[in-house]
Amino acid sequence: MADAKPTEVVPLTSPDATNKPDEAPQKTEPSGGAVLPLTQEPEEAPVEQKTEGAVNALPLTSSEATKEPEGEPTKVEPGAALPLTSGAADSHDGWPTLTAEHPLSKFVVELPTLVKEADYNEVWGVHLASDNSFQTKLILQKFLRANQNDLSKAKDQLLKTLKWRKEFQPLKTIEEVFDKSKFGGLGYILDLSDVPEDGKAVVTFNLYGAVKDNKKTFGVLDEFIRWRVSLMELSLQKLSLSTATTPIPDWNTGRDPYQAYQVHDYMSVSFLRQDPLVKAAVKATVDTFSAYYPETLSRKFFINVPAVMGWMFTAAKMLLSKETVRKFTVLSSGSTLVSELGPDVPEQYGGKGKSLEEAGTGPKMDDKTEVAVTTE
């Protein structure tokens, strides 16, 4: 394996799964610097910004969502039409009563057509059904919120998501075993308590400085994306969408309580190189998560970012909507993260918690030894 060297900036996590599906994710590529993809989540109320230790700190929002499967939800035979509802959401599932004209009511009615066309009905471990089930509404509401209640766009994004999930089979990545020499130490998931505003939160940490060999980590793009999707699906499991009982408010009326945080740690990362392999991985990651994981991420922290690079975020801020910008916080020192996420973060981030290696979870890893083939 090549000698360890500074790695360039690589967004190993979702860009923020809230980009509008019909819009390409916006990126800024200042000369000599790698891109940090910033994307959009329109409806969250801004969270008060902490300025201590921050570089151009941007106000953020709160948490994200998904399920912890405890058994398979009722499955619909692929291609089978689902029974249509009356159009009104006056079910007794705990969701507030909706009029027949409400976008969510219409979405439920049109769901069978989408499921039949995609020949698939699972999203983030929840199997969609048109029986007005609470969990189905939960998923559909996320797609509506991501598209500002535009039903046509929400339907299009859901259909594309269902087709992609049928082909890619992201749930299977949870059981896949990845090469530790390629992906070990790059990503961890922590369950934190005493988080300001939310109390508890699921947080994914992405350690870009842990990449030792760009060719080894990013050389096989599909393998990298499957590892990255595995990390995302595992974090979504912890949000327990399949057992959720609190409705998600309509777009622009309140916070989605089922969302997660992300931390992007750039310690020991070079901002000066742009390896083509890394750029391809960045693009594939951004495209995947902006298209197929709407409303799953809320707050994003960029930490250990050199002060001189703060201008990159400022430049990006000028190109993005205020709804997108308010989600991001940039911290020049990782030790100040404790003020944002509470005392349970590891000591390296200013808290009293165990290290990421001790407390964090992630995709399955295995030491794979390359066997040299010799000929006589």
mmCIF file of C-alpha atoms in Angstrom:
data_model
loop_
_atom_site.group_PDB
_atom_site.id
_atom_site.type_symbol
_atom_site.label_atom_id
_atom_site.label_comp_id
_atom_site.label_asym_id
_atom_site.label_seq_id
_atom_site.Cartn_x
_atom_site.Cartn_y
_atom_site.Cartn_z
ATOM 1 C CA MET A 1 0.000 0.000 0.000
ATOM 2 C CA ALA A 2 1.256 3.486 -0.764
ATOM 3 C CA ASP A 3 2.807 5.521 2.030
ATOM 4 C CA ALA A 4 0.307 7.540 4.017
ATOM 5 C CA LYS A 5 -0.161 11.008 2.621
ATOM 6 C CA PRO A 6 -2.496 13.931 3.229
ATOM 7 C CA THR A 7 -5.807 13.232 1.645
ATOM 8 C CA GLU A 8 -7.976 15.723 -0.082
ATOM 9 C CA VAL A 9 -11.395 16.737 1.070
ATOM 10 C CA VAL A 10 -13.888 13.963 0.475
ATOM 11 C CA PRO A 11 -17.531 14.139 1.550
ATOM 12 C CA LEU A 12 -17.987 10.562 2.720
ATOM 13 C CA THR A 13 -21.449 11.310 3.943
ATOM 14 C CA SER A 14 -24.648 12.408 2.406
ATOM 15 C CA PRO A 15 -24.534 15.948 1.161
ATOM 16 C CA ASP A 16 -27.657 16.366 3.205
ATOM 17 C CA ALA A 17 -30.344 14.261 1.844
ATOM 18 C CA THR A 18 -32.634 17.174 1.205
ATOM 19 C CA ASN A 19 -31.664 18.521 -2.189
ATOM 20 C CA LYS A 20 -34.561 18.970 -4.514
ATOM 21 C CA PRO A 21 -34.514 15.940 -6.782
ATOM 22 C CA ASP A 22 -34.819 17.865 -10.002
ATOM 23 C CA GLU A 23 -31.902 20.115 -9.248
ATOM 24 C CA ALA A 24 -28.267 19.175 -9.466
ATOM 25 C CA PRO A 25 -26.434 19.644 -6.160
ATOM 26 C CA GLN A 26 -24.603 22.942 -6.144
ATOM 27 C CA LYS A 27 -20.882 22.946 -5.499
ATOM 28 C CA THR A 28 -18.206 25.591 -5.381
ATOM 29 C CA GLU A 29 -14.773 24.679 -6.679
ATOM 30 C CA PRO A 30 -12.394 27.450 -5.686
ATOM 31 C CA SER A 31 -9.035 27.244 -7.378
ATOM 32 C CA GLY A 32 -6.773 24.742 -5.655
ATOM 33 C CA GLY A 33 -9.380 23.540 -3.209
ATOM 34 C CA ALA A 34 -11.575 20.491 -3.029
ATOM 35 C CA VAL A 35 -15.317 20.770 -3.060
ATOM 36 C CA LEU A 36 -17.448 20.584 0.038
ATOM 37 C CA PRO A 37 -20.944 19.859 -1.258
ATOM 38 C CA LEU A 38 -23.619 21.804 0.521
ATOM 39 C CA THR A 39 -27.227 20.928 -0.126
ATOM 40 C CA GLN A 40 -30.647 21.973 0.812
ATOM 41 C CA GLU A 41 -33.185 21.327 3.491
ATOM 42 C CA PRO A 42 -35.875 23.941 3.248
ATOM 43 C CA GLU A 43 -38.137 23.822 6.224
ATOM 44 C CA GLU A 44 -36.155 23.596 9.436
ATOM 45 C CA ALA A 45 -36.196 26.491 11.843
ATOM 46 C CA PRO A 46 -32.706 27.873 12.411
ATOM 47 C CA VAL A 47 -30.822 26.910 15.518
ATOM 48 C CA GLU A 48 -28.854 29.473 17.460
ATOM 49 C CA GLN A 49 -25.276 29.577 16.224
ATOM 50 C CA LYS A 50 -22.348 29.029 18.573
ATOM 51 C CA THR A 51 -19.501 31.340 17.594
ATOM 52 C CA GLU A 52 -16.733 30.197 19.912
ATOM 53 C CA GLY A 53 -14.006 28.602 17.851
ATOM 54 C CA ALA A 54 -16.057 28.840 14.677
ATOM 55 C CA VAL A 55 -14.913 29.924 11.254
ATOM 56 C CA ASN A 56 -17.747 31.637 9.427
ATOM 57 C CA ALA A 57 -20.078 29.487 11.494
ATOM 58 C CA LEU A 58 -23.404 29.000 9.803
ATOM 59 C CA PRO A 59 -26.615 28.497 11.796
ATOM 60 C CA LEU A 60 -27.952 24.959 11.731
ATOM 61 C CA THR A 61 -31.051 22.980 12.371
ATOM 62 C CA SER A 62 -31.941 19.819 14.170
ATOM 63 C CA SER A 63 -32.097 16.022 13.791
ATOM 64 C CA GLU A 64 -33.029 13.252 11.186
ATOM 65 C CA ALA A 65 -34.723 9.940 10.837
ATOM 66 C CA THR A 66 -35.104 6.267 10.112
ATOM 67 C CA LYS A 67 -35.966 3.014 11.575
ATOM 68 C CA GLU A 68 -34.562 0.267 13.642
ATOM 69 C CA PRO A 69 -36.192 -2.789 12.138
ATOM 70 C CA GLU A 70 -37.600 -5.239 14.618
ATOM 71 C CA GLY A 71 -38.909 -7.710 12.115
ATOM 72 C CA GLU A 72 -40.055 -7.252 8.560
ATOM 73 C CA PRO A 73 -42.964 -4.877 8.021
ATOM 74 C CA THR A 74 -45.792 -6.336 5.998
ATOM 75 C CA LYS A 75 -44.469 -6.870 2.494
ATOM 76 C CA VAL A 76 -46.399 -6.251 -0.689
ATOM 77 C CA GLU A 77 -45.824 -8.642 -3.564
ATOM 78 C CA PRO A 78 -43.684 -6.878 -6.139
ATOM 79 C CA GLY A 79 -45.845 -5.403 -8.829
ATOM 80 C CA ALA A 80 -49.087 -6.027 -6.960
ATOM 81 C CA ALA A 81 -51.477 -3.096 -6.887
ATOM 82 C CA LEU A 82 -52.292 -1.715 -3.463
ATOM 83 C CA PRO A 83 -55.912 -1.045 -2.520
ATOM 84 C CA LEU A 84 -56.870 2.573 -2.944
ATOM 85 C CA THR A 85 -57.986 4.628 0.025
ATOM 86 C CA SER A 86 -60.866 7.028 0.114
ATOM 87 C CA GLY A 87 -58.470 9.953 -0.124
ATOM 88 C CA ALA A 88 -59.153 11.283 3.359
ATOM 89 C CA ALA A 89 -56.725 10.464 6.116
ATOM 90 C CA ASP A 90 -59.313 9.940 8.807
ATOM 91 C CA SER A 91 -57.695 6.707 9.930
ATOM 92 C CA HIS A 92 -57.086 5.801 13.526
ATOM 93 C CA ASP A 93 -53.334 5.420 13.181
ATOM 94 C CA GLY A 94 -52.395 8.443 15.260
ATOM 95 C CA TRP A 95 -51.730 10.789 12.360
ATOM 96 C CA PRO A 96 -53.681 14.066 12.467
ATOM 97 C CA THR A 97 -56.817 13.994 10.340
ATOM 98 C CA LEU A 98 -56.218 15.316 6.840
ATOM 99 C CA THR A 99 -58.627 16.581 4.221
ATOM 100 C CA ALA A 100 -58.909 14.733 0.933
ATOM 101 C CA GLU A 101 -57.212 17.711 -0.745
ATOM 102 C CA HIS A 102 -54.160 17.615 1.485
ATOM 103 C CA PRO A 103 -50.993 16.683 -0.481
ATOM 104 C CA LEU A 104 -50.320 13.772 1.865
ATOM 105 C CA SER A 105 -53.830 12.369 1.353
ATOM 106 C CA LYS A 106 -53.374 12.556 -2.414
ATOM 107 C CA PHE A 107 -49.920 10.997 -2.124
ATOM 108 C CA VAL A 108 -51.350 8.002 -0.262
ATOM 109 C CA VAL A 109 -54.032 7.539 -2.919
ATOM 110 C CA GLU A 110 -51.482 7.635 -5.744
ATOM 111 C CA LEU A 111 -48.973 5.394 -3.973
ATOM 112 C CA PRO A 112 -50.215 2.084 -5.502
ATOM 113 C CA THR A 113 -49.452 3.332 -9.005
ATOM 114 C CA LEU A 114 -45.907 4.266 -8.010
ATOM 115 C CA VAL A 115 -45.294 0.952 -6.256
ATOM 116 C CA LYS A 116 -46.597 -0.985 -9.231
ATOM 117 C CA GLU A 117 -44.431 0.933 -11.689
ATOM 118 C CA ALA A 118 -41.313 0.511 -9.548
ATOM 119 C CA ASP A 119 -42.148 -3.107 -8.714
ATOM 120 C CA TYR A 120 -40.837 -2.344 -5.234
ATOM 121 C CA ASN A 121 -42.208 -0.806 -2.033
ATOM 122 C CA GLU A 122 -39.447 -0.502 0.592
ATOM 123 C CA VAL A 123 -37.840 2.774 1.691
ATOM 124 C CA TRP A 124 -35.337 2.879 4.581
ATOM 125 C CA GLY A 125 -36.663 -0.385 5.944
ATOM 126 C CA VAL A 126 -40.333 0.653 5.864
ATOM 127 C CA HIS A 127 -42.613 -1.186 3.436
ATOM 128 C CA LEU A 128 -45.068 1.294 1.972
ATOM 129 C CA ALA A 129 -48.768 0.442 1.869
ATOM 130 C CA SER A 130 -51.836 2.465 0.944
ATOM 131 C CA ASP A 131 -53.800 1.516 4.046
ATOM 132 C CA ASN A 132 -53.084 4.899 5.649
ATOM 133 C CA SER A 133 -50.507 3.323 7.930
ATOM 134 C CA PHE A 134 -48.596 5.730 10.139
ATOM 135 C CA GLN A 135 -45.188 4.602 8.894
ATOM 136 C CA THR A 136 -46.177 5.004 5.246
ATOM 137 C CA LYS A 137 -47.300 8.568 5.912
ATOM 138 C CA LEU A 138 -44.047 9.202 7.734
ATOM 139 C CA ILE A 139 -42.012 8.318 4.648
ATOM 140 C CA LEU A 140 -44.294 10.121 2.197
ATOM 141 C CA GLN A 141 -44.243 13.239 4.365
ATOM 142 C CA LYS A 142 -40.453 13.333 4.115
ATOM 143 C CA PHE A 143 -40.643 13.332 0.329
ATOM 144 C CA LEU A 144 -43.267 16.079 0.425
ATOM 145 C CA ARG A 145 -41.222 18.235 2.785
ATOM 146 C CA ALA A 146 -38.108 17.792 0.655
ATOM 147 C CA ASN A 147 -40.093 19.148 -2.301
ATOM 148 C CA GLN A 148 -41.938 21.911 -0.436
ATOM 149 C CA ASN A 149 -45.285 20.119 -0.764
ATOM 150 C CA ASP A 150 -45.007 19.870 -4.546
ATOM 151 C CA LEU A 151 -46.790 16.541 -5.007
ATOM 152 C CA SER A 152 -45.612 16.024 -8.581
ATOM 153 C CA LYS A 153 -41.951 16.412 -7.632
ATOM 154 C CA ALA A 154 -42.386 14.295 -4.505
ATOM 155 C CA LYS A 155 -43.938 11.473 -6.542
ATOM 156 C CA ASP A 156 -41.131 11.646 -9.080
ATOM 157 C CA GLN A 157 -38.460 11.486 -6.389
ATOM 158 C CA LEU A 158 -40.165 8.599 -4.605
ATOM 159 C CA LEU A 159 -40.514 6.628 -7.846
ATOM 160 C CA LYS A 160 -36.836 7.102 -8.653
ATOM 161 C CA THR A 161 -35.926 6.123 -5.101
ATOM 162 C CA LEU A 162 -37.989 2.926 -5.271
ATOM 163 C CA LYS A 163 -36.428 1.946 -8.604
ATOM 164 C CA TRP A 164 -32.929 2.620 -7.298
ATOM 165 C CA ARG A 165 -33.511 0.658 -4.104
ATOM 166 C CA LYS A 166 -34.814 -2.304 -6.088
ATOM 167 C CA GLU A 167 -31.661 -2.326 -8.214
ATOM 168 C CA PHE A 168 -29.053 -1.359 -5.613
ATOM 169 C CA GLN A 169 -30.555 -3.282 -2.638
ATOM 170 C CA PRO A 170 -29.177 -0.914 0.028
ATOM 171 C CA LEU A 171 -30.471 -3.005 2.947
ATOM 172 C CA LYS A 172 -28.150 -5.800 1.852
ATOM 173 C CA THR A 173 -25.149 -3.534 2.380
ATOM 174 C CA ILE A 174 -25.816 -3.734 6.112
ATOM 175 C CA GLU A 175 -24.763 -7.389 6.074
ATOM 176 C CA GLU A 176 -21.900 -6.959 3.630
ATOM 177 C CA VAL A 177 -18.341 -7.224 4.949
ATOM 178 C CA PHE A 178 -15.971 -4.519 3.737
ATOM 179 C CA ASP A 179 -12.207 -4.443 3.484
ATOM 180 C CA LYS A 180 -10.816 -2.860 6.634
ATOM 181 C CA SER A 181 -7.642 -1.787 4.853
ATOM 182 C CA LYS A 182 -9.789 0.325 2.513
ATOM 183 C CA PHE A 183 -12.506 1.682 4.790
ATOM 184 C CA GLY A 184 -11.432 1.045 8.370
ATOM 185 C CA GLY A 185 -11.598 4.144 10.568
ATOM 186 C CA LEU A 186 -13.334 6.303 7.976
ATOM 187 C CA GLY A 187 -16.819 6.373 9.488
ATOM 188 C CA TYR A 188 -18.510 5.836 12.865
ATOM 189 C CA ILE A 189 -22.033 6.175 14.232
ATOM 190 C CA LEU A 190 -22.615 7.379 17.798
ATOM 191 C CA ASP A 191 -25.758 7.598 19.912
ATOM 192 C CA LEU A 192 -25.413 10.775 21.967
ATOM 193 C CA SER A 193 -27.393 12.014 24.964
ATOM 194 C CA ASP A 194 -27.622 15.525 26.416
ATOM 195 C CA VAL A 195 -27.542 17.056 22.949
ATOM 196 C CA PRO A 196 -28.783 20.665 23.026
ATOM 197 C CA GLU A 197 -32.366 20.991 21.755
ATOM 198 C CA ASP A 198 -32.838 17.307 20.901
ATOM 199 C CA GLY A 199 -31.681 15.524 24.024
ATOM 200 C CA LYS A 200 -30.694 12.418 22.086
ATOM 201 C CA ALA A 201 -29.248 12.254 18.606
ATOM 202 C CA VAL A 202 -27.746 9.834 16.107
ATOM 203 C CA VAL A 203 -24.484 11.257 14.798
ATOM 204 C CA THR A 204 -22.309 9.968 11.965
ATOM 205 C CA PHE A 205 -18.637 10.933 12.113
ATOM 206 C CA ASN A 206 -16.643 11.011 8.879
ATOM 207 C CA LEU A 207 -12.871 11.078 9.288
ATOM 208 C CA TYR A 208 -11.341 12.143 6.008
ATOM 209 C CA GLY A 209 -7.803 12.111 7.350
ATOM 210 C CA ALA A 210 -8.089 8.354 7.874
ATOM 211 C CA VAL A 211 -7.863 7.776 4.110
ATOM 212 C CA LYS A 212 -4.308 6.565 3.556
ATOM 213 C CA ASP A 213 -4.417 5.567 -0.110
ATOM 214 C CA ASN A 214 -6.850 7.222 -2.504
ATOM 215 C CA LYS A 215 -6.511 4.489 -5.106
ATOM 216 C CA LYS A 216 -7.243 1.753 -2.605
ATOM 217 C CA THR A 217 -10.225 3.486 -0.993
ATOM 218 C CA PHE A 218 -11.808 5.069 -4.072
ATOM 219 C CA GLY A 219 -10.394 2.963 -6.901
ATOM 220 C CA VAL A 220 -13.469 0.718 -7.143
ATOM 221 C CA LEU A 221 -16.278 3.257 -7.116
ATOM 222 C CA ASP A 222 -19.147 0.803 -6.635
ATOM 223 C CA GLU A 223 -17.442 -0.723 -3.604
ATOM 224 C CA PHE A 224 -16.937 2.698 -2.035
ATOM 225 C CA ILE A 225 -20.565 3.690 -2.631
ATOM 226 C CA ARG A 226 -21.835 0.422 -1.146
ATOM 227 C CA TRP A 227 -19.715 1.043 1.962
ATOM 228 C CA ARG A 228 -21.010 4.608 2.189
ATOM 229 C CA VAL A 229 -24.632 3.494 1.739
ATOM 230 C CA SER A 230 -24.115 0.858 4.430
ATOM 231 C CA LEU A 231 -23.016 3.571 6.865
ATOM 232 C CA MET A 232 -26.085 5.630 5.986
ATOM 233 C CA GLU A 233 -28.560 2.758 6.279
ATOM 234 C CA LEU A 234 -27.111 1.772 9.659
ATOM 235 C CA SER A 235 -27.567 5.308 10.944
ATOM 236 C CA LEU A 236 -31.144 5.343 9.671
ATOM 237 C CA GLN A 237 -31.920 2.129 11.516
ATOM 238 C CA LYS A 238 -31.174 3.907 14.773
ATOM 239 C CA LEU A 239 -33.934 6.428 14.124
ATOM 240 C CA SER A 240 -36.578 3.687 14.403
ATOM 241 C CA LEU A 241 -38.933 4.849 11.668
ATOM 242 C CA SER A 242 -40.795 1.550 11.727
ATOM 243 C CA THR A 243 -41.877 2.141 15.335
ATOM 244 C CA ALA A 244 -42.289 5.922 15.222
ATOM 245 C CA THR A 245 -45.362 7.406 16.910
ATOM 246 C CA THR A 246 -44.885 11.160 16.465
ATOM 247 C CA PRO A 247 -46.169 12.638 13.178
ATOM 248 C CA ILE A 248 -43.893 14.776 11.033
ATOM 249 C CA PRO A 249 -45.326 18.292 10.631
ATOM 250 C CA ASP A 250 -46.238 19.620 7.221
ATOM 251 C CA TRP A 251 -43.574 21.474 5.293
ATOM 252 C CA ASN A 252 -42.696 24.852 6.780
ATOM 253 C CA THR A 253 -44.765 24.295 9.942
ATOM 254 C CA GLY A 254 -42.300 22.584 12.277
ATOM 255 C CA ARG A 255 -39.281 20.336 12.669
ATOM 256 C CA ASP A 256 -38.978 16.775 11.480
ATOM 257 C CA PRO A 257 -38.087 14.800 14.643
ATOM 258 C CA TYR A 258 -36.632 11.887 12.658
ATOM 259 C CA GLN A 259 -33.329 13.168 11.349
ATOM 260 C CA ALA A 260 -29.652 12.680 12.202
ATOM 261 C CA TYR A 261 -26.506 14.756 12.528
ATOM 262 C CA GLN A 262 -23.266 14.485 10.606
ATOM 263 C CA VAL A 263 -19.761 15.524 11.577
ATOM 264 C CA HIS A 264 -17.115 15.956 8.879
ATOM 265 C CA ASP A 265 -13.645 15.939 10.440
ATOM 266 C CA TYR A 266 -10.878 17.320 8.219
ATOM 267 C CA MET A 267 -7.954 16.786 10.579
ATOM 268 C CA SER A 268 -4.755 16.099 8.579
ATOM 269 C CA VAL A 269 -6.518 16.677 5.267
ATOM 270 C CA SER A 270 -4.907 18.574 2.407
ATOM 271 C CA PHE A 271 -7.140 21.068 0.624
ATOM 272 C CA LEU A 272 -4.720 21.444 -2.267
ATOM 273 C CA ARG A 273 -5.085 18.299 -4.377
ATOM 274 C CA GLN A 274 -7.940 16.996 -6.470
ATOM 275 C CA ASP A 275 -7.398 13.353 -7.303
ATOM 276 C CA PRO A 276 -9.734 12.274 -10.155
ATOM 277 C CA LEU A 277 -10.681 9.157 -8.172
ATOM 278 C CA VAL A 278 -11.746 11.293 -5.242
ATOM 279 C CA LYS A 279 -13.692 13.692 -7.438
ATOM 280 C CA ALA A 280 -15.592 10.765 -8.969
ATOM 281 C CA ALA A 281 -16.389 9.407 -5.500
ATOM 282 C CA VAL A 282 -17.558 12.842 -4.368
ATOM 283 C CA LYS A 283 -19.896 13.203 -7.331
ATOM 284 C CA ALA A 284 -21.346 9.706 -6.944
ATOM 285 C CA THR A 285 -21.900 10.250 -3.221
ATOM 286 C CA VAL A 286 -23.600 13.602 -3.728
ATOM 287 C CA ASP A 287 -25.793 12.275 -6.526
ATOM 288 C CA THR A 288 -26.856 9.209 -4.541
ATOM 289 C CA PHE A 289 -27.779 10.862 -1.278
ATOM 290 C CA SER A 290 -29.370 14.004 -2.685
ATOM 291 C CA ALA A 291 -31.622 11.891 -4.910
ATOM 292 C CA TYR A 292 -32.560 8.934 -2.704
ATOM 293 C CA TYR A 293 -32.330 10.077 0.930
ATOM 294 C CA PRO A 294 -34.476 13.206 1.295
ATOM 295 C CA GLU A 295 -35.059 14.630 4.759
ATOM 296 C CA THR A 296 -32.757 12.178 6.496
ATOM 297 C CA LEU A 297 -30.125 14.677 7.674
ATOM 298 C CA SER A 298 -30.528 17.895 9.557
ATOM 299 C CA ARG A 299 -27.360 19.310 11.085
ATOM 300 C CA LYS A 300 -23.884 19.146 9.601
ATOM 301 C CA PHE A 301 -20.660 20.180 11.281
ATOM 302 C CA PHE A 302 -17.399 20.768 9.427
ATOM 303 C CA ILE A 303 -14.606 20.647 11.993
ATOM 304 C CA ASN A 304 -10.837 21.045 12.063
ATOM 305 C CA VAL A 305 -11.143 23.160 8.945
ATOM 306 C CA PRO A 306 -8.118 25.458 8.476
ATOM 307 C CA ALA A 307 -9.032 29.075 9.108
ATOM 308 C CA VAL A 308 -7.706 30.051 5.699
ATOM 309 C CA MET A 309 -10.294 27.780 4.094
ATOM 310 C CA GLY A 310 -13.218 29.561 5.712
ATOM 311 C CA TRP A 311 -13.584 31.607 2.553
ATOM 312 C CA MET A 312 -14.635 28.468 0.680
ATOM 313 C CA PHE A 313 -17.708 28.160 2.837
ATOM 314 C CA THR A 314 -18.376 31.859 2.566
ATOM 315 C CA ALA A 315 -18.238 31.595 -1.221
ATOM 316 C CA ALA A 316 -20.562 28.589 -1.199
ATOM 317 C CA LYS A 317 -22.911 30.440 1.129
ATOM 318 C CA MET A 318 -23.394 33.141 -1.499
ATOM 319 C CA LEU A 319 -24.608 30.570 -4.044
ATOM 320 C CA LEU A 320 -27.062 28.664 -1.873
ATOM 321 C CA SER A 321 -30.450 29.417 -0.396
ATOM 322 C CA LYS A 322 -30.674 30.647 3.179
ATOM 323 C CA GLU A 323 -32.608 27.482 4.053
ATOM 324 C CA THR A 324 -29.610 25.433 2.958
ATOM 325 C CA VAL A 325 -26.969 27.658 4.494
ATOM 326 C CA ARG A 326 -28.478 27.676 7.971
ATOM 327 C CA LYS A 327 -27.861 23.949 8.302
ATOM 328 C CA PHE A 328 -24.064 24.150 8.387
ATOM 329 C CA THR A 329 -21.570 25.053 11.084
ATOM 330 C CA VAL A 330 -17.838 25.316 10.455
ATOM 331 C CA LEU A 331 -15.458 24.949 13.403
ATOM 332 C CA SER A 332 -11.734 25.547 13.136
ATOM 333 C CA SER A 333 -11.123 23.436 16.239
ATOM 334 C CA GLY A 334 -12.709 20.038 16.767
ATOM 335 C CA SER A 335 -12.486 20.485 20.532
ATOM 336 C CA THR A 336 -15.324 23.008 20.394
ATOM 337 C CA LEU A 337 -17.792 20.425 19.095
ATOM 338 C CA VAL A 338 -18.786 19.702 22.705
ATOM 339 C CA SER A 339 -20.624 23.032 22.809
ATOM 340 C CA GLU A 340 -22.817 21.855 19.935
ATOM 341 C CA LEU A 341 -23.369 18.168 20.683
ATOM 342 C CA GLY A 342 -22.947 17.954 24.439
ATOM 343 C CA PRO A 343 -20.595 16.174 26.869
ATOM 344 C CA ASP A 344 -20.983 12.672 25.413
ATOM 345 C CA VAL A 345 -18.757 13.409 22.428
ATOM 346 C CA PRO A 346 -15.271 11.829 22.588
ATOM 347 C CA GLU A 347 -12.477 13.649 24.404
ATOM 348 C CA GLN A 348 -10.863 14.675 21.126
ATOM 349 C CA TYR A 349 -13.953 16.817 20.521
ATOM 350 C CA GLY A 350 -13.958 18.391 23.975
ATOM 351 C CA GLY A 351 -16.318 15.939 25.690
ATOM 352 C CA LYS A 352 -16.015 13.137 28.215
ATOM 353 C CA GLY A 353 -17.216 10.262 26.058
ATOM 354 C CA LYS A 354 -15.314 7.217 24.877
ATOM 355 C CA SER A 355 -13.307 7.340 21.677
ATOM 356 C CA LEU A 356 -14.970 6.712 18.326
ATOM 357 C CA GLU A 357 -13.130 3.403 18.087
ATOM 358 C CA GLU A 358 -14.567 2.311 21.447
ATOM 359 C CA ALA A 359 -18.101 3.681 21.280
ATOM 360 C CA GLY A 360 -18.785 3.982 17.565
ATOM 361 C CA THR A 361 -20.433 1.461 15.276
ATOM 362 C CA GLY A 362 -20.376 1.112 11.510
ATOM 363 C CA PRO A 363 -20.333 -1.292 8.572
ATOM 364 C CA LYS A 364 -18.886 -4.749 9.074
ATOM 365 C CA MET A 365 -15.153 -4.933 8.446
ATOM 366 C CA ASP A 366 -12.715 -7.738 7.788
ATOM 367 C CA ASP A 367 -8.960 -7.855 7.297
ATOM 368 C CA LYS A 368 -8.524 -9.093 3.749
ATOM 369 C CA THR A 369 -5.081 -10.256 2.785
ATOM 370 C CA GLU A 370 -4.103 -10.198 -0.850
ATOM 371 C CA VAL A 371 -2.668 -13.546 -1.875
ATOM 372 C CA ALA A 372 0.236 -13.367 -4.286
ATOM 373 C CA VAL A 373 -0.127 -15.736 -7.199
ATOM 374 C CA THR A 374 3.143 -17.316 -8.283
ATOM 375 C CA THR A 375 3.933 -19.433 -11.302
ATOM 376 C CA GLU A 376 6.663 -22.009 -11.599
#
